[in-house]
PDB file of C-alpha atoms in Angstrom:
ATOM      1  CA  UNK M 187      48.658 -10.767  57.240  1.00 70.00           C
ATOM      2  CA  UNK M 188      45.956  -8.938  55.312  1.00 70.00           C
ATOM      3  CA  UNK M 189      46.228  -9.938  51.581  1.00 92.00           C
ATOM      4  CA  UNK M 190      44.860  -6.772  50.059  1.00 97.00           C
ATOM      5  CA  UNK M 191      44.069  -3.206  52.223  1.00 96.00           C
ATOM      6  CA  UNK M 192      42.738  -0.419  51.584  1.00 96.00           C
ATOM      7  CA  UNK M 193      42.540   3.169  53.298  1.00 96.00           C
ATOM      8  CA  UNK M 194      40.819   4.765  54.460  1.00 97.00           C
ATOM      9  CA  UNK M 195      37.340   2.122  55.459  1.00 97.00           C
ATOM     10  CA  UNK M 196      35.288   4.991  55.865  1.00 97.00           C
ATOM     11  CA  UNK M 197      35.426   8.425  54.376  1.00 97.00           C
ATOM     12  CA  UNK M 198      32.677  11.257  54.623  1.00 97.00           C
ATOM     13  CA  UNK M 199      33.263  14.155  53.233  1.00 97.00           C
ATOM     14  CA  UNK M 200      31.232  17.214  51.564  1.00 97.00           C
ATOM     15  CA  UNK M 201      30.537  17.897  47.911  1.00 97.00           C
ATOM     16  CA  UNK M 202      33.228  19.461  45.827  1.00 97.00           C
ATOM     17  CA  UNK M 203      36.381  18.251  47.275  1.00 97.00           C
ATOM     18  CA  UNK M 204      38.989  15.935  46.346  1.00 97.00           C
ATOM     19  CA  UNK M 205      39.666  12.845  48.240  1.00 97.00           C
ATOM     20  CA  UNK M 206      42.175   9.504  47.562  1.00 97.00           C
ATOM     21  CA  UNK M 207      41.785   5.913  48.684  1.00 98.00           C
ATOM     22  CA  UNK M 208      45.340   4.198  48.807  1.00 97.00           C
ATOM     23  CA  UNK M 209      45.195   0.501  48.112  1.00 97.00           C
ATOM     24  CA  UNK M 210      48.223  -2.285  48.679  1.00 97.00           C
ATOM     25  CA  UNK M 211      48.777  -5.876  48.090  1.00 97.00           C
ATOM     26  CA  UNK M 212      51.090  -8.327  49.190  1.00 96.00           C
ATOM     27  CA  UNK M 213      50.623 -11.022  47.112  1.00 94.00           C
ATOM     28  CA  UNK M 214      53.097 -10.392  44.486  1.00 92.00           C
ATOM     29  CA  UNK M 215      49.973  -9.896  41.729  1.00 92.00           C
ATOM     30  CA  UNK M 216      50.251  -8.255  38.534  1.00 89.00           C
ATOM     31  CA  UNK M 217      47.660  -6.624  37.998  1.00 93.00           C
ATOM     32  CA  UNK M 218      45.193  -4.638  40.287  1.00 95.00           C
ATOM     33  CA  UNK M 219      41.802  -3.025  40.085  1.00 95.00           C
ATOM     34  CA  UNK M 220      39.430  -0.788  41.038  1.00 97.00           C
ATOM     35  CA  UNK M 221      35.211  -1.640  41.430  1.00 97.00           C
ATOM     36  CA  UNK M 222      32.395   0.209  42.741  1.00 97.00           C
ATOM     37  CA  UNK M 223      29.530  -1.404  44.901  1.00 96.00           C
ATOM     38  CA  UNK M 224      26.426   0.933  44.528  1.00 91.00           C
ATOM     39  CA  UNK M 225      23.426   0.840  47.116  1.00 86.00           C
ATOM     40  CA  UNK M 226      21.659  -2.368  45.278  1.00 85.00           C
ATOM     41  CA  UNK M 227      25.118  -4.149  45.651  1.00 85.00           C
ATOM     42  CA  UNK M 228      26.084  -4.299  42.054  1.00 91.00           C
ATOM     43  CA  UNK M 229      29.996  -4.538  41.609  1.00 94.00           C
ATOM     44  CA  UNK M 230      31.448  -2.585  38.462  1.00 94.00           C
ATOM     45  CA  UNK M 231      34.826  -2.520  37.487  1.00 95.00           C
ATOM     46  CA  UNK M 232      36.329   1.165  36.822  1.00 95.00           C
ATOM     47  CA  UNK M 233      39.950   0.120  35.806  1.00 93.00           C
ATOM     48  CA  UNK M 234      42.808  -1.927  36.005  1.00 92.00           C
ATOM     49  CA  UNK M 235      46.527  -1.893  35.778  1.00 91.00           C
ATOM     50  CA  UNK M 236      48.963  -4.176  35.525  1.00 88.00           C
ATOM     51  CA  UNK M 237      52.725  -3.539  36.344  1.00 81.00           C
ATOM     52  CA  UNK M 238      51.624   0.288  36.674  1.00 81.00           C
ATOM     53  CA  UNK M 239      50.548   0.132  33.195  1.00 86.00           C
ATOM     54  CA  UNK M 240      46.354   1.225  32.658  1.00 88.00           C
ATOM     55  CA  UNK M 241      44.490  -2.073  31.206  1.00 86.00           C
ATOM     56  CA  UNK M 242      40.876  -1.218  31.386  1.00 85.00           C
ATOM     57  CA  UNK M 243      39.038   2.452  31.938  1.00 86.00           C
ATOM     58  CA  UNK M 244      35.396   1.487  31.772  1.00 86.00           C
ATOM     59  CA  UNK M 245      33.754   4.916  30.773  1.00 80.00           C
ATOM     60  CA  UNK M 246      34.560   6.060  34.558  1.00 89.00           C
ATOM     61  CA  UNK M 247      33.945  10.109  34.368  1.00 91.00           C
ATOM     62  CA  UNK M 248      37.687  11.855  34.290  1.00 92.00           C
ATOM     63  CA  UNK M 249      37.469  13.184  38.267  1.00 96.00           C
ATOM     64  CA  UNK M 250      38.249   9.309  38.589  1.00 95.00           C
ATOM     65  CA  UNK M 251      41.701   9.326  38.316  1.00 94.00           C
ATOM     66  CA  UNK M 252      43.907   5.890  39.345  1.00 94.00           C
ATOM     67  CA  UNK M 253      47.636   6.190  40.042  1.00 93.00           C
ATOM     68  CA  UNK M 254      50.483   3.148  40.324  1.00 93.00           C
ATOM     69  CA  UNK M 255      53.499   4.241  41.673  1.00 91.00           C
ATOM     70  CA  UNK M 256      53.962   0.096  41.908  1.00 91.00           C
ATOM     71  CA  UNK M 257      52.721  -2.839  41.056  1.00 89.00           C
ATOM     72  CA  UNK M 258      51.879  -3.327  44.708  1.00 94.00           C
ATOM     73  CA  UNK M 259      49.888  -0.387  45.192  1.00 95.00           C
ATOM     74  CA  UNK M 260      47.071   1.294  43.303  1.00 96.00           C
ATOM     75  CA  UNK M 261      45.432   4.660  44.759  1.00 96.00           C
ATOM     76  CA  UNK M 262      42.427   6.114  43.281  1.00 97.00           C
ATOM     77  CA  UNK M 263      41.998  10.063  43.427  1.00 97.00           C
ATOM     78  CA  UNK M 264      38.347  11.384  42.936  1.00 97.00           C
ATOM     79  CA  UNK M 265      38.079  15.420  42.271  1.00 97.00           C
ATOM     80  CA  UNK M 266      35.017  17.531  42.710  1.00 97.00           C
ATOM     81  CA  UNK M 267      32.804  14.586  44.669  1.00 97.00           C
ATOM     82  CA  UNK M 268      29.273  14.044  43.796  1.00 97.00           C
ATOM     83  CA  UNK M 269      26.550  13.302  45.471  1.00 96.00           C
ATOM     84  CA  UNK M 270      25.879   9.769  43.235  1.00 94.00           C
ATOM     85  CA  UNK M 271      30.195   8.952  43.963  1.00 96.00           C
ATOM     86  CA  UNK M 272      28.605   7.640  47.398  1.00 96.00           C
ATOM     87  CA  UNK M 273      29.315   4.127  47.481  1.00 96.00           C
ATOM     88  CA  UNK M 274      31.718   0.900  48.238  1.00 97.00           C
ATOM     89  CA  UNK M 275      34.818   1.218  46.592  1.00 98.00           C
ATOM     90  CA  UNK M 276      36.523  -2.492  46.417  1.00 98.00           C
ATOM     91  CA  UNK M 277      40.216  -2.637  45.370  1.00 97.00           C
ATOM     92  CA  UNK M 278      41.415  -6.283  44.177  1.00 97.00           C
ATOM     93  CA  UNK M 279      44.474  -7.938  42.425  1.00 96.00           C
ATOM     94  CA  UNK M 280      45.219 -10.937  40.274  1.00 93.00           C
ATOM     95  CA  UNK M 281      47.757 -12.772  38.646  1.00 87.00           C
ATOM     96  CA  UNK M 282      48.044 -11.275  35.230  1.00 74.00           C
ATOM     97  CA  UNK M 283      45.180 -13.663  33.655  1.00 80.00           C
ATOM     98  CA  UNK M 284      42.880 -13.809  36.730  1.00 79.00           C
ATOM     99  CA  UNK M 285      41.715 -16.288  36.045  1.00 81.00           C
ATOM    100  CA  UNK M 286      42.346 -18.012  39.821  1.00 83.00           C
ATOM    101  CA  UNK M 287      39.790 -15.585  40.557  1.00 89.00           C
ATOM    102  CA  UNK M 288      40.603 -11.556  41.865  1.00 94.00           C
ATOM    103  CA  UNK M 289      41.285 -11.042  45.640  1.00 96.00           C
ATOM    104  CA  UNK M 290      39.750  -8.262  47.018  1.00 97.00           C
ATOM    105  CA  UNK M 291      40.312  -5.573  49.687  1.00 97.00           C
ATOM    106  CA  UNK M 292      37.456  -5.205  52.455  1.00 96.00           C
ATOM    107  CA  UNK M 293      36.360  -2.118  50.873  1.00 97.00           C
ATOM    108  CA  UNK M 294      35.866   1.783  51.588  1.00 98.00           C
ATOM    109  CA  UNK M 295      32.538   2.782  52.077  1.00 97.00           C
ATOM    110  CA  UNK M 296      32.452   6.586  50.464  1.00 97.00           C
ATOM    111  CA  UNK M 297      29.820   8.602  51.505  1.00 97.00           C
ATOM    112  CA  UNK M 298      29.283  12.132  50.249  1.00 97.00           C
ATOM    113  CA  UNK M 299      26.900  14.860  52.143  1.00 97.00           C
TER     114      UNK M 299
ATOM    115  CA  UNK B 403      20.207  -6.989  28.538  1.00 67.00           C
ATOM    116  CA  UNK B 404      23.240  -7.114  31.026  1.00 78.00           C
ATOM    117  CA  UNK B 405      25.830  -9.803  30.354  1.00 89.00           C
ATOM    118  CA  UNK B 406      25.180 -11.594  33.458  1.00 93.00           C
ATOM    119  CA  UNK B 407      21.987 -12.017  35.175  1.00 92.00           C
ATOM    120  CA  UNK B 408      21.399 -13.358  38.598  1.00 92.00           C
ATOM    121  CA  UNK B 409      18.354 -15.049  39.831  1.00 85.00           C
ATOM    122  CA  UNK B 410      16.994 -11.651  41.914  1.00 82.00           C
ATOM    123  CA  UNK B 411      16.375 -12.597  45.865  1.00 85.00           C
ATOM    124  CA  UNK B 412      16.696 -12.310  48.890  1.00 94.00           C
ATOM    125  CA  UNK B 413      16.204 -15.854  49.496  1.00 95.00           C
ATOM    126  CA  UNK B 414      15.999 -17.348  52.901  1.00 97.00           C
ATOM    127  CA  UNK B 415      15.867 -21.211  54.047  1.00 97.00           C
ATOM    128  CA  UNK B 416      15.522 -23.508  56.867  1.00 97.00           C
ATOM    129  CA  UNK B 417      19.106 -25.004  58.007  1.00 97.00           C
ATOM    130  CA  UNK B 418      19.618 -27.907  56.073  1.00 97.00           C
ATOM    131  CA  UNK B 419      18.004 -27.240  52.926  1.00 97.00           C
ATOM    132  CA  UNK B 420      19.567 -27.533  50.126  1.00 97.00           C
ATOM    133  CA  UNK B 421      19.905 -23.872  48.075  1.00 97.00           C
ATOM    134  CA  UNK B 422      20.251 -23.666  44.663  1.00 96.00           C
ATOM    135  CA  UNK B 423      21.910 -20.131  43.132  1.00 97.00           C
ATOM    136  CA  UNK B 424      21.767 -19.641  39.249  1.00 96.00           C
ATOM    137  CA  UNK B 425      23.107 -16.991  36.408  1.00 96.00           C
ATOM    138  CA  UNK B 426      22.741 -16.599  32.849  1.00 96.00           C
ATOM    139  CA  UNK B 427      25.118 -15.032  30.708  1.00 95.00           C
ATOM    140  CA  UNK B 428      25.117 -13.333  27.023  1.00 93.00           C
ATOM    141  CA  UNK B 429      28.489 -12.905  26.410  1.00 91.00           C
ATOM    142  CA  UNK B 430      30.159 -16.053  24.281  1.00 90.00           C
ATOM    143  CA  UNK B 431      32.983 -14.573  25.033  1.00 90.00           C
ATOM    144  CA  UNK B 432      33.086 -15.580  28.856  1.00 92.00           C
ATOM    145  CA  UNK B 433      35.770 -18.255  29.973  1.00 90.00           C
ATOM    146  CA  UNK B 434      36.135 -18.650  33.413  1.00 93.00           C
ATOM    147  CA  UNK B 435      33.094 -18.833  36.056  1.00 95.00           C
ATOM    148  CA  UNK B 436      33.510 -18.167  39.498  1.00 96.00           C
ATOM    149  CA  UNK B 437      31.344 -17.807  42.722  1.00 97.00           C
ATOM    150  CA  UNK B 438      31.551 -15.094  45.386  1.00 97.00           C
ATOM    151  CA  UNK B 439      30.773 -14.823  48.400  1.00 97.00           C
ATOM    152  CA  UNK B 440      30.304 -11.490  50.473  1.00 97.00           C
ATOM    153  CA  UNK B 441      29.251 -11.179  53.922  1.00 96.00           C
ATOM    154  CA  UNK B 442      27.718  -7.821  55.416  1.00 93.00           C
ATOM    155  CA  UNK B 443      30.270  -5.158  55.201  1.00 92.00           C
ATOM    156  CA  UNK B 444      33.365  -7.205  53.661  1.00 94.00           C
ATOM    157  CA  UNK B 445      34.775  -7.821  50.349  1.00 96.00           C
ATOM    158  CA  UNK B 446      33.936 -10.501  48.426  1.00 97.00           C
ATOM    159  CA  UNK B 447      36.142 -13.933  48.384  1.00 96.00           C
ATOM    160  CA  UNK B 448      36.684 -16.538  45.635  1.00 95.00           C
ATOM    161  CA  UNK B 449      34.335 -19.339  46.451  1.00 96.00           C
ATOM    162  CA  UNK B 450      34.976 -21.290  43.528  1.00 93.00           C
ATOM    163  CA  UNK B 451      35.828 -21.263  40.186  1.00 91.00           C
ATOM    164  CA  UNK B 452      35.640 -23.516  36.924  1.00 90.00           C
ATOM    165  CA  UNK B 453      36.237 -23.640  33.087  1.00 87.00           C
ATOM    166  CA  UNK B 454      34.508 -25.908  31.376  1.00 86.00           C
ATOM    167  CA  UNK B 455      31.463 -27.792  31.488  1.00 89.00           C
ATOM    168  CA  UNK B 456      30.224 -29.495  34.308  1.00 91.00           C
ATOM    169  CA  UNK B 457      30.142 -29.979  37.984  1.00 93.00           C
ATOM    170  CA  UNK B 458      33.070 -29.174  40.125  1.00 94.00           C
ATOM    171  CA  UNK B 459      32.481 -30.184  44.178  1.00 95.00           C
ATOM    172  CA  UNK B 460      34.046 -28.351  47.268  1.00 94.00           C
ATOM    173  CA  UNK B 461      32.890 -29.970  50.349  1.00 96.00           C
ATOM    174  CA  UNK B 462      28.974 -28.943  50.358  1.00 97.00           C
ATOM    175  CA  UNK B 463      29.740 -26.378  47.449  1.00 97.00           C
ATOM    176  CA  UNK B 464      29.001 -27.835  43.761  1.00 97.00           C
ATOM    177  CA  UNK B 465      29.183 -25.229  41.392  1.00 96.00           C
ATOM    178  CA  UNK B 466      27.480 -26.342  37.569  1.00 96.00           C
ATOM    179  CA  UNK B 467      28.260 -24.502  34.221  1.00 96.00           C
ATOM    180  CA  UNK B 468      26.600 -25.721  30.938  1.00 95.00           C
ATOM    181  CA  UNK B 469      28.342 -23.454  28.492  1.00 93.00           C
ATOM    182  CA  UNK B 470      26.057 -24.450  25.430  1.00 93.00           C
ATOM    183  CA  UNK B 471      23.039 -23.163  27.392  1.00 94.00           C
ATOM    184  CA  UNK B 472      25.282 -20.048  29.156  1.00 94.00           C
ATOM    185  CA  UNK B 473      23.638 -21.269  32.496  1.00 94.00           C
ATOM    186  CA  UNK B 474      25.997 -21.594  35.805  1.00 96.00           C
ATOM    187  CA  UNK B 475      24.593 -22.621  39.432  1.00 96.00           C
ATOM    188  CA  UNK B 476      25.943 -23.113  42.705  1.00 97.00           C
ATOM    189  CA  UNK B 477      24.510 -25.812  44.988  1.00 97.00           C
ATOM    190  CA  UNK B 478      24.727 -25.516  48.691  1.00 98.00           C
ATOM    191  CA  UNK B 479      24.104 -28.384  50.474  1.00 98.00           C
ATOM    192  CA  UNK B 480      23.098 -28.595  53.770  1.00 98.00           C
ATOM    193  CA  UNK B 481      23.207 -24.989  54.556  1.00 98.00           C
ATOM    194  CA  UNK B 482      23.949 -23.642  57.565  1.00 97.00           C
ATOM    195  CA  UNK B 483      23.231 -20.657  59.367  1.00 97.00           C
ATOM    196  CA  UNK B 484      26.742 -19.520  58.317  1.00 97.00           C
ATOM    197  CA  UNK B 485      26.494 -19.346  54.834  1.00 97.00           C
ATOM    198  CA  UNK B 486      24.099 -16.194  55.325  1.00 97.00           C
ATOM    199  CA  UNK B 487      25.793 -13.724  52.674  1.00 97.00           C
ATOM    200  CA  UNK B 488      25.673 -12.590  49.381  1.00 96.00           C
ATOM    201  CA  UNK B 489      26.657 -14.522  46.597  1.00 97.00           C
ATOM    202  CA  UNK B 490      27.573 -13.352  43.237  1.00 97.00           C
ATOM    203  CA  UNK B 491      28.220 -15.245  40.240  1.00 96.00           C
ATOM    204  CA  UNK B 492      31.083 -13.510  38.031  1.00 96.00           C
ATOM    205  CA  UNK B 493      32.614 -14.617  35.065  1.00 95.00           C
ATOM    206  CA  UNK B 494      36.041 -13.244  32.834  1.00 93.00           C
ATOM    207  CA  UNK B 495      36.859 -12.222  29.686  1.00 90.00           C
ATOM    208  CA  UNK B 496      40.606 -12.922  28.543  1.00 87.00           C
ATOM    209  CA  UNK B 497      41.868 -10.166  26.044  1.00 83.00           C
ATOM    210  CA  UNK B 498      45.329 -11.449  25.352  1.00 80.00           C
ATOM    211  CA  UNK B 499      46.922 -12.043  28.974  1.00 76.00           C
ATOM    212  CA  UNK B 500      44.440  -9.529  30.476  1.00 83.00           C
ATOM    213  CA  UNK B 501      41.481 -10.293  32.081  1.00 87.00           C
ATOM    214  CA  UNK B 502      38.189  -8.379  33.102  1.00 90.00           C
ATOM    215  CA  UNK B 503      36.056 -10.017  35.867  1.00 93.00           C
ATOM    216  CA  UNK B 504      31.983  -9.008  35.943  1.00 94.00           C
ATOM    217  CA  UNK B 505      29.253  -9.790  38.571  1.00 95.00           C
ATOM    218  CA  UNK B 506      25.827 -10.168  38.573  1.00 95.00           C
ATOM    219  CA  UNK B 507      23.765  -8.505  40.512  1.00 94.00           C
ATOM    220  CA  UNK B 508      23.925 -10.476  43.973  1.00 94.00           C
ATOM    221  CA  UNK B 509      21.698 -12.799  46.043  1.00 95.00           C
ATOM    222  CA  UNK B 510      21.390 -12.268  49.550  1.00 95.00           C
ATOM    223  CA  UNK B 511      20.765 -15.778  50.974  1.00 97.00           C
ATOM    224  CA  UNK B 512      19.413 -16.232  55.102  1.00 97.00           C
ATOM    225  CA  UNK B 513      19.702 -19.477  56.463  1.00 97.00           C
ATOM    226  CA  UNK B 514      17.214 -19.492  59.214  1.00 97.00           C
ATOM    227  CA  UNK B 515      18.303 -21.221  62.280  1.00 95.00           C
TER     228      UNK B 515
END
């Protein structure tokens, strides 16, 4: 039973239009998150929620735009992609503290042309 | 100066050596150190994870932390072809009951056969 998933894996798609990853977890977390992988592998977090409610926005440039309808599930809506959005975009969940460490999703690698 | 910083690779031994990963970190602030692990194409999982001080051993896994130095290392002994991935150190913040979890940059490790 997959812990955390996340849709669509891969996603290419042209400059200027609006796409959404979903992301779910069954592991009865708290709190989820959002991170981006760039090309020289470096994870980032962009935000986290916990119990639908928006913990962290790390500067992440407004056509980023997260959405809880749950705790269990966390989608992230990009508008007007950019070239430099191509990436790996990891969702990942925690107990409330984290501090057991963050489970994450296998990723969706977002590639803009 | 980033908050963490992570020995830059790749790195690649002979099976059976014994690897030794290691990260600094700026941020006092930092409570809880964990190791990841991320193979080509996946997410990263919780290798391990510590508090305080000291060694903590999983099987051929020691991870080290000396907080007064803000120095954390992860021994691998008697690697195996297997353990060909990239591993990040990461380490969290606690503000309150919330937690933010940051990486280093990633070392790709090759265990040569």
């Amino acid at each position: 039973d997959t812990a955390v998933s996340q849709t669509p894996k891969y996603l290419v798609t042209q400059m200027g239009n609006d796409k959404s990853i979903k992301c779910e977890q069954n592991l009865g977390h708290d709190t989820m998150y959002w991170y981006k992988q760039d090309s020289k592998k470096f994870l980032k977090i962009m935000f986290s929620y916990n119990n639908k409610e928006l913990i962290i926005n790390e500067t992440v440039p407004n056509r980023f735009s997260p959405k809880s309808p749950d705790k269990a599930h966390l989608n992230l809506h990009i508008n007007s992609l950019e070239l430099g959005d191509s990436a790996v975009y990891f969702c990942a969940s925690s107990q409330m503290t984290g501090t057991g460490g963050y489970t994450f999703g296998s990723g969706t690698r977002l590639t803009v042309v | 100066q980033k908050e963490v910083e992570q020995d830059p690779g790749p790195l690649s031994v002979p099976e059976g050596a014994i690897v030794s990963l290691n990260c600094t970190y700026s941020n006092s602030a930092f409570q809880y150190f964990m190791w990841y692990r991320q193979y080509s194409r996946k997410g990263p999982e919780l290798l391990m994870y510590t508090y305080s001080s000291g060694n903590k051993e999983d099987g051929r896994f020691t991870a080290q932390v000396d907080k007064s130095s803000k120095y954390i290392s992860l021994f691998i002994r008697d690697s195996q072809p297997s353990d060909s991935a990239t591993y990040l150190c990461a380490m969290i913040t606690l503000t309150g009951a919330n937690s933010k979890l940051t990486f280093g940059k990633g070392i790709t490790l090759s265990v040569r056969p």
